[in-house]
Amino acid sequence: MKAGIERRIRALEAERGPATIQTLRDYVVWLANREEGEERPPMDPELEAVLFNFGAGAGRDDS
């Protein structure tokens, strides 16, 4: 029974997106399903730092 409830929760999240972005998958799902002008849900601070640092280094050439 517990597995069925968890499966249903995941299906609902996939339809409407997560309340909090905790993983890169959550972020991609939110990006794909967002409405124009929709504010991003709160993001896990560690994930936000990783994405920020990745973006900050995107134009850098370390060769």
PDB file of N, CA and C in Angstrom:
ATOM      1  N   MET A   1       0.822  -1.190   0.000  1.00  0.00           N
ATOM      2  CA  MET A   1       0.000   0.000   0.000  1.00  0.00           C
ATOM      3  C   MET A   1       0.866   1.255   0.000  1.00  0.00           C
ATOM      4  N   LYS A   2       1.940   1.241   0.800  1.00  0.00           N
ATOM      5  CA  LYS A   2       2.828   2.402   0.864  1.00  0.00           C
ATOM      6  C   LYS A   2       3.447   2.697  -0.500  1.00  0.00           C
ATOM      7  N   ALA A   3       3.839   1.659  -1.227  1.00  0.00           N
ATOM      8  CA  ALA A   3       4.430   1.850  -2.553  1.00  0.00           C
ATOM      9  C   ALA A   3       3.434   2.510  -3.502  1.00  0.00           C
ATOM     10  N   GLY A   4       2.172   2.148  -3.401  1.00  0.00           N
ATOM     11  CA  GLY A   4       1.141   2.745  -4.244  1.00  0.00           C
ATOM     12  C   GLY A   4       0.957   4.225  -3.958  1.00  0.00           C
ATOM     13  N   ILE A   5       1.012   4.597  -2.696  1.00  0.00           N
ATOM     14  CA  ILE A   5       0.879   6.002  -2.311  1.00  0.00           C
ATOM     15  C   ILE A   5       2.087   6.793  -2.816  1.00  0.00           C
ATOM     16  N   GLU A   6       3.287   6.239  -2.630  1.00  0.00           N
ATOM     17  CA  GLU A   6       4.491   6.930  -3.100  1.00  0.00           C
ATOM     18  C   GLU A   6       4.472   7.086  -4.616  1.00  0.00           C
ATOM     19  N   ARG A   7       4.013   6.071  -5.322  1.00  0.00           N
ATOM     20  CA  ARG A   7       3.925   6.138  -6.776  1.00  0.00           C
ATOM     21  C   ARG A   7       2.954   7.237  -7.195  1.00  0.00           C
ATOM     22  N   ARG A   8       1.837   7.339  -6.503  1.00  0.00           N
ATOM     23  CA  ARG A   8       0.836   8.374  -6.824  1.00  0.00           C
ATOM     24  C   ARG A   8       1.385   9.774  -6.540  1.00  0.00           C
ATOM     25  N   ILE A   9       2.131   9.923  -5.455  1.00  0.00           N
ATOM     26  CA  ILE A   9       2.735  11.218  -5.135  1.00  0.00           C
ATOM     27  C   ILE A   9       3.711  11.625  -6.231  1.00  0.00           C
ATOM     28  N   ARG A  10       4.547  10.686  -6.678  1.00  0.00           N
ATOM     29  CA  ARG A  10       5.496  10.989  -7.756  1.00  0.00           C
ATOM     30  C   ARG A  10       4.762  11.377  -9.035  1.00  0.00           C
ATOM     31  N   ALA A  11       3.664  10.722  -9.325  1.00  0.00           N
ATOM     32  CA  ALA A  11       2.887  11.044 -10.524  1.00  0.00           C
ATOM     33  C   ALA A  11       2.293  12.449 -10.421  1.00  0.00           C
ATOM     34  N   LEU A  12       1.792  12.796  -9.251  1.00  0.00           N
ATOM     35  CA  LEU A  12       1.240  14.146  -9.062  1.00  0.00           C
ATOM     36  C   LEU A  12       2.323  15.202  -9.175  1.00  0.00           C
ATOM     37  N   GLU A  13       3.500  14.954  -8.594  1.00  0.00           N
ATOM     38  CA  GLU A  13       4.603  15.897  -8.706  1.00  0.00           C
ATOM     39  C   GLU A  13       5.026  16.075 -10.152  1.00  0.00           C
ATOM     40  N   ALA A  14       5.028  15.008 -10.913  1.00  0.00           N
ATOM     41  CA  ALA A  14       5.408  15.094 -12.321  1.00  0.00           C
ATOM     42  C   ALA A  14       4.416  15.954 -13.097  1.00  0.00           C
ATOM     43  N   GLU A  15       3.148  15.905 -12.701  1.00  0.00           N
ATOM     44  CA  GLU A  15       2.119  16.690 -13.376  1.00  0.00           C
ATOM     45  C   GLU A  15       2.211  18.169 -13.045  1.00  0.00           C
ATOM     46  N   ARG A  16       2.440  18.501 -11.782  1.00  0.00           N
ATOM     47  CA  ARG A  16       2.414  19.901 -11.375  1.00  0.00           C
ATOM     48  C   ARG A  16       3.754  20.446 -10.934  1.00  0.00           C
ATOM     49  N   GLY A  17       4.745  19.583 -10.801  1.00  0.00           N
ATOM     50  CA  GLY A  17       6.069  20.019 -10.380  1.00  0.00           C
ATOM     51  C   GLY A  17       6.195  19.997  -8.867  1.00  0.00           C
ATOM     52  N   PRO A  18       7.415  20.011  -8.387  1.00  0.00           N
ATOM     53  CA  PRO A  18       7.647  19.918  -6.947  1.00  0.00           C
ATOM     54  C   PRO A  18       7.386  21.242  -6.237  1.00  0.00           C
ATOM     55  N   ALA A  19       7.049  21.167  -4.942  1.00  0.00           N
ATOM     56  CA  ALA A  19       6.861  22.370  -4.139  1.00  0.00           C
ATOM     57  C   ALA A  19       8.213  22.993  -3.821  1.00  0.00           C
ATOM     58  N   THR A  20       9.228  22.179  -3.709  1.00  0.00           N
ATOM     59  CA  THR A  20      10.595  22.629  -3.472  1.00  0.00           C
ATOM     60  C   THR A  20      11.507  21.897  -4.444  1.00  0.00           C
ATOM     61  N   ILE A  21      12.400  22.633  -5.075  1.00  0.00           N
ATOM     62  CA  ILE A  21      13.339  22.011  -6.009  1.00  0.00           C
ATOM     63  C   ILE A  21      14.496  21.457  -5.195  1.00  0.00           C
ATOM     64  N   GLN A  22      14.591  20.123  -5.151  1.00  0.00           N
ATOM     65  CA  GLN A  22      15.611  19.474  -4.338  1.00  0.00           C
ATOM     66  C   GLN A  22      16.669  18.762  -5.166  1.00  0.00           C
ATOM     67  N   THR A  23      16.357  18.471  -6.420  1.00  0.00           N
ATOM     68  CA  THR A  23      17.298  17.739  -7.277  1.00  0.00           C
ATOM     69  C   THR A  23      17.357  18.414  -8.641  1.00  0.00           C
ATOM     70  N   LEU A  24      18.366  18.058  -9.407  1.00  0.00           N
ATOM     71  CA  LEU A  24      18.474  18.582 -10.765  1.00  0.00           C
ATOM     72  C   LEU A  24      17.265  18.147 -11.593  1.00  0.00           C
ATOM     73  N   ARG A  25      16.778  16.941 -11.335  1.00  0.00           N
ATOM     74  CA  ARG A  25      15.575  16.458 -12.032  1.00  0.00           C
ATOM     75  C   ARG A  25      14.378  17.362 -11.740  1.00  0.00           C
ATOM     76  N   ASP A  26      14.193  17.746 -10.469  1.00  0.00           N
ATOM     77  CA  ASP A  26      13.106  18.654 -10.104  1.00  0.00           C
ATOM     78  C   ASP A  26      13.209  19.968 -10.879  1.00  0.00           C
ATOM     79  N   TYR A  27      14.439  20.477 -10.997  1.00  0.00           N
ATOM     80  CA  TYR A  27      14.657  21.746 -11.690  1.00  0.00           C
ATOM     81  C   TYR A  27      14.308  21.628 -13.169  1.00  0.00           C
ATOM     82  N   VAL A  28      14.730  20.552 -13.799  1.00  0.00           N
ATOM     83  CA  VAL A  28      14.448  20.339 -15.222  1.00  0.00           C
ATOM     84  C   VAL A  28      12.943  20.182 -15.450  1.00  0.00           C
ATOM     85  N   VAL A  29      12.274  19.434 -14.581  1.00  0.00           N
ATOM     86  CA  VAL A  29      10.818  19.268 -14.698  1.00  0.00           C
ATOM     87  C   VAL A  29      10.130  20.616 -14.546  1.00  0.00           C
ATOM     88  N   TRP A  30      10.572  21.422 -13.588  1.00  0.00           N
ATOM     89  CA  TRP A  30       9.969  22.746 -13.393  1.00  0.00           C
ATOM     90  C   TRP A  30      10.190  23.614 -14.626  1.00  0.00           C
ATOM     91  N   LEU A  31      11.423  23.609 -15.170  1.00  0.00           N
ATOM     92  CA  LEU A  31      11.709  24.404 -16.367  1.00  0.00           C
ATOM     93  C   LEU A  31      10.817  23.984 -17.531  1.00  0.00           C
ATOM     94  N   ALA A  32      10.627  22.692 -17.704  1.00  0.00           N
ATOM     95  CA  ALA A  32       9.836  22.190 -18.822  1.00  0.00           C
ATOM     96  C   ALA A  32       8.354  22.517 -18.694  1.00  0.00           C
ATOM     97  N   ASN A  33       7.853  22.604 -17.472  1.00  0.00           N
ATOM     98  CA  ASN A  33       6.412  22.754 -17.259  1.00  0.00           C
ATOM     99  C   ASN A  33       5.980  24.134 -16.782  1.00  0.00           C
ATOM    100  N   ARG A  34       6.910  25.052 -16.602  1.00  0.00           N
ATOM    101  CA  ARG A  34       6.551  26.357 -16.030  1.00  0.00           C
ATOM    102  C   ARG A  34       5.713  27.181 -16.993  1.00  0.00           C
ATOM    103  N   GLU A  35       4.902  28.013 -16.405  1.00  0.00           N
ATOM    104  CA  GLU A  35       4.096  28.957 -17.164  1.00  0.00           C
ATOM    105  C   GLU A  35       4.891  30.249 -17.290  1.00  0.00           C
ATOM    106  N   GLU A  36       4.623  31.029 -18.315  1.00  0.00           N
ATOM    107  CA  GLU A  36       5.327  32.289 -18.513  1.00  0.00           C
ATOM    108  C   GLU A  36       5.136  33.200 -17.295  1.00  0.00           C
ATOM    109  N   GLY A  37       6.226  33.710 -16.775  1.00  0.00           N
ATOM    110  CA  GLY A  37       6.175  34.612 -15.627  1.00  0.00           C
ATOM    111  C   GLY A  37       6.086  33.916 -14.279  1.00  0.00           C
ATOM    112  N   GLU A  38       6.011  32.600 -14.280  1.00  0.00           N
ATOM    113  CA  GLU A  38       5.895  31.852 -13.024  1.00  0.00           C
ATOM    114  C   GLU A  38       7.201  31.946 -12.234  1.00  0.00           C
ATOM    115  N   GLU A  39       7.081  32.219 -10.947  1.00  0.00           N
ATOM    116  CA  GLU A  39       8.258  32.282 -10.096  1.00  0.00           C
ATOM    117  C   GLU A  39       8.736  30.876  -9.760  1.00  0.00           C
ATOM    118  N   ARG A  40      10.052  30.750  -9.666  1.00  0.00           N
ATOM    119  CA  ARG A  40      10.653  29.460  -9.330  1.00  0.00           C
ATOM    120  C   ARG A  40      10.342  29.113  -7.880  1.00  0.00           C
ATOM    121  N   PRO A  41       9.972  27.867  -7.615  1.00  0.00           N
ATOM    122  CA  PRO A  41       9.782  27.442  -6.218  1.00  0.00           C
ATOM    123  C   PRO A  41      11.103  27.523  -5.467  1.00  0.00           C
ATOM    124  N   PRO A  42      11.064  27.494  -4.148  1.00  0.00           N
ATOM    125  CA  PRO A  42      12.313  27.507  -3.378  1.00  0.00           C
ATOM    126  C   PRO A  42      13.202  26.345  -3.793  1.00  0.00           C
ATOM    127  N   MET A  43      14.510  26.589  -3.782  1.00  0.00           N
ATOM    128  CA  MET A  43      15.470  25.579  -4.211  1.00  0.00           C
ATOM    129  C   MET A  43      16.364  25.200  -3.037  1.00  0.00           C
ATOM    130  N   ASP A  44      16.727  23.927  -2.988  1.00  0.00           N
ATOM    131  CA  ASP A  44      17.659  23.443  -1.989  1.00  0.00           C
ATOM    132  C   ASP A  44      18.932  24.298  -2.081  1.00  0.00           C
ATOM    133  N   PRO A  45      19.430  24.832  -0.961  1.00  0.00           N
ATOM    134  CA  PRO A  45      20.592  25.721  -0.995  1.00  0.00           C
ATOM    135  C   PRO A  45      21.838  25.087  -1.621  1.00  0.00           C
ATOM    136  N   GLU A  46      22.072  23.815  -1.375  1.00  0.00           N
ATOM    137  CA  GLU A  46      23.246  23.151  -1.963  1.00  0.00           C
ATOM    138  C   GLU A  46      23.117  23.051  -3.479  1.00  0.00           C
ATOM    139  N   LEU A  47      21.937  22.704  -3.968  1.00  0.00           N
ATOM    140  CA  LEU A  47      21.717  22.622  -5.411  1.00  0.00           C
ATOM    141  C   LEU A  47      21.861  24.001  -6.041  1.00  0.00           C
ATOM    142  N   GLU A  48      21.323  25.008  -5.392  1.00  0.00           N
ATOM    143  CA  GLU A  48      21.416  26.370  -5.909  1.00  0.00           C
ATOM    144  C   GLU A  48      22.881  26.803  -6.016  1.00  0.00           C
ATOM    145  N   ALA A  49      23.693  26.470  -5.021  1.00  0.00           N
ATOM    146  CA  ALA A  49      25.117  26.818  -5.048  1.00  0.00           C
ATOM    147  C   ALA A  49      25.829  26.099  -6.192  1.00  0.00           C
ATOM    148  N   VAL A  50      25.523  24.823  -6.389  1.00  0.00           N
ATOM    149  CA  VAL A  50      26.150  24.066  -7.476  1.00  0.00           C
ATOM    150  C   VAL A  50      25.783  24.687  -8.824  1.00  0.00           C
ATOM    151  N   LEU A  51      24.511  24.991  -9.034  1.00  0.00           N
ATOM    152  CA  LEU A  51      24.087  25.576 -10.302  1.00  0.00           C
ATOM    153  C   LEU A  51      24.701  26.955 -10.508  1.00  0.00           C
ATOM    154  N   PHE A  52      24.786  27.750  -9.457  1.00  0.00           N
ATOM    155  CA  PHE A  52      25.384  29.076  -9.551  1.00  0.00           C
ATOM    156  C   PHE A  52      26.860  28.968  -9.922  1.00  0.00           C
ATOM    157  N   ASN A  53      27.578  28.089  -9.235  1.00  0.00           N
ATOM    158  CA  ASN A  53      29.009  27.917  -9.510  1.00  0.00           C
ATOM    159  C   ASN A  53      29.244  27.374 -10.914  1.00  0.00           C
ATOM    160  N   PHE A  54      28.394  26.468 -11.371  1.00  0.00           N
ATOM    161  CA  PHE A  54      28.494  25.928 -12.720  1.00  0.00           C
ATOM    162  C   PHE A  54      28.283  27.040 -13.742  1.00  0.00           C
ATOM    163  N   GLY A  55      27.258  27.855 -13.515  1.00  0.00           N
ATOM    164  CA  GLY A  55      26.967  28.957 -14.429  1.00  0.00           C
ATOM    165  C   GLY A  55      28.055  30.011 -14.434  1.00  0.00           C
ATOM    166  N   ALA A  56      28.655  30.267 -13.287  1.00  0.00           N
ATOM    167  CA  ALA A  56      29.712  31.274 -13.187  1.00  0.00           C
ATOM    168  C   ALA A  56      30.948  30.841 -13.963  1.00  0.00           C
ATOM    169  N   GLY A  57      31.185  29.551 -14.064  1.00  0.00           N
ATOM    170  CA  GLY A  57      32.357  29.052 -14.779  1.00  0.00           C
ATOM    171  C   GLY A  57      32.096  28.680 -16.216  1.00  0.00           C
ATOM    172  N   ALA A  58      30.895  28.892 -16.709  1.00  0.00           N
ATOM    173  CA  ALA A  58      30.520  28.450 -18.056  1.00  0.00           C
ATOM    174  C   ALA A  58      31.328  29.123 -19.161  1.00  0.00           C
ATOM    175  N   GLY A  59      31.670  30.380 -18.976  1.00  0.00           N
ATOM    176  CA  GLY A  59      32.403  31.099 -20.018  1.00  0.00           C
ATOM    177  C   GLY A  59      33.915  31.049 -19.830  1.00  0.00           C
ATOM    178  N   ARG A  60      34.380  30.364 -18.824  1.00  0.00           N
ATOM    179  CA  ARG A  60      35.795  30.340 -18.496  1.00  0.00           C
ATOM    180  C   ARG A  60      36.493  29.206 -19.240  1.00  0.00           C
ATOM    181  N   ASP A  61      37.695  29.485 -19.710  1.00  0.00           N
ATOM    182  CA  ASP A  61      38.485  28.466 -20.390  1.00  0.00           C
ATOM    183  C   ASP A  61      39.714  28.164 -19.550  1.00  0.00           C
ATOM    184  N   ASP A  62      39.771  26.989 -18.953  1.00  0.00           N
ATOM    185  CA  ASP A  62      40.861  26.623 -18.056  1.00  0.00           C
ATOM    186  C   ASP A  62      41.976  25.857 -18.766  1.00  0.00           C
ATOM    187  N   SER A  63      42.016  25.898 -20.092  1.00  0.00           N
ATOM    188  CA  SER A  63      43.038  25.112 -20.797  1.00  0.00           C
ATOM    189  C   SER A  63      44.384  25.783 -20.815  1.00  0.00           C
TER     190      SER A  63
END
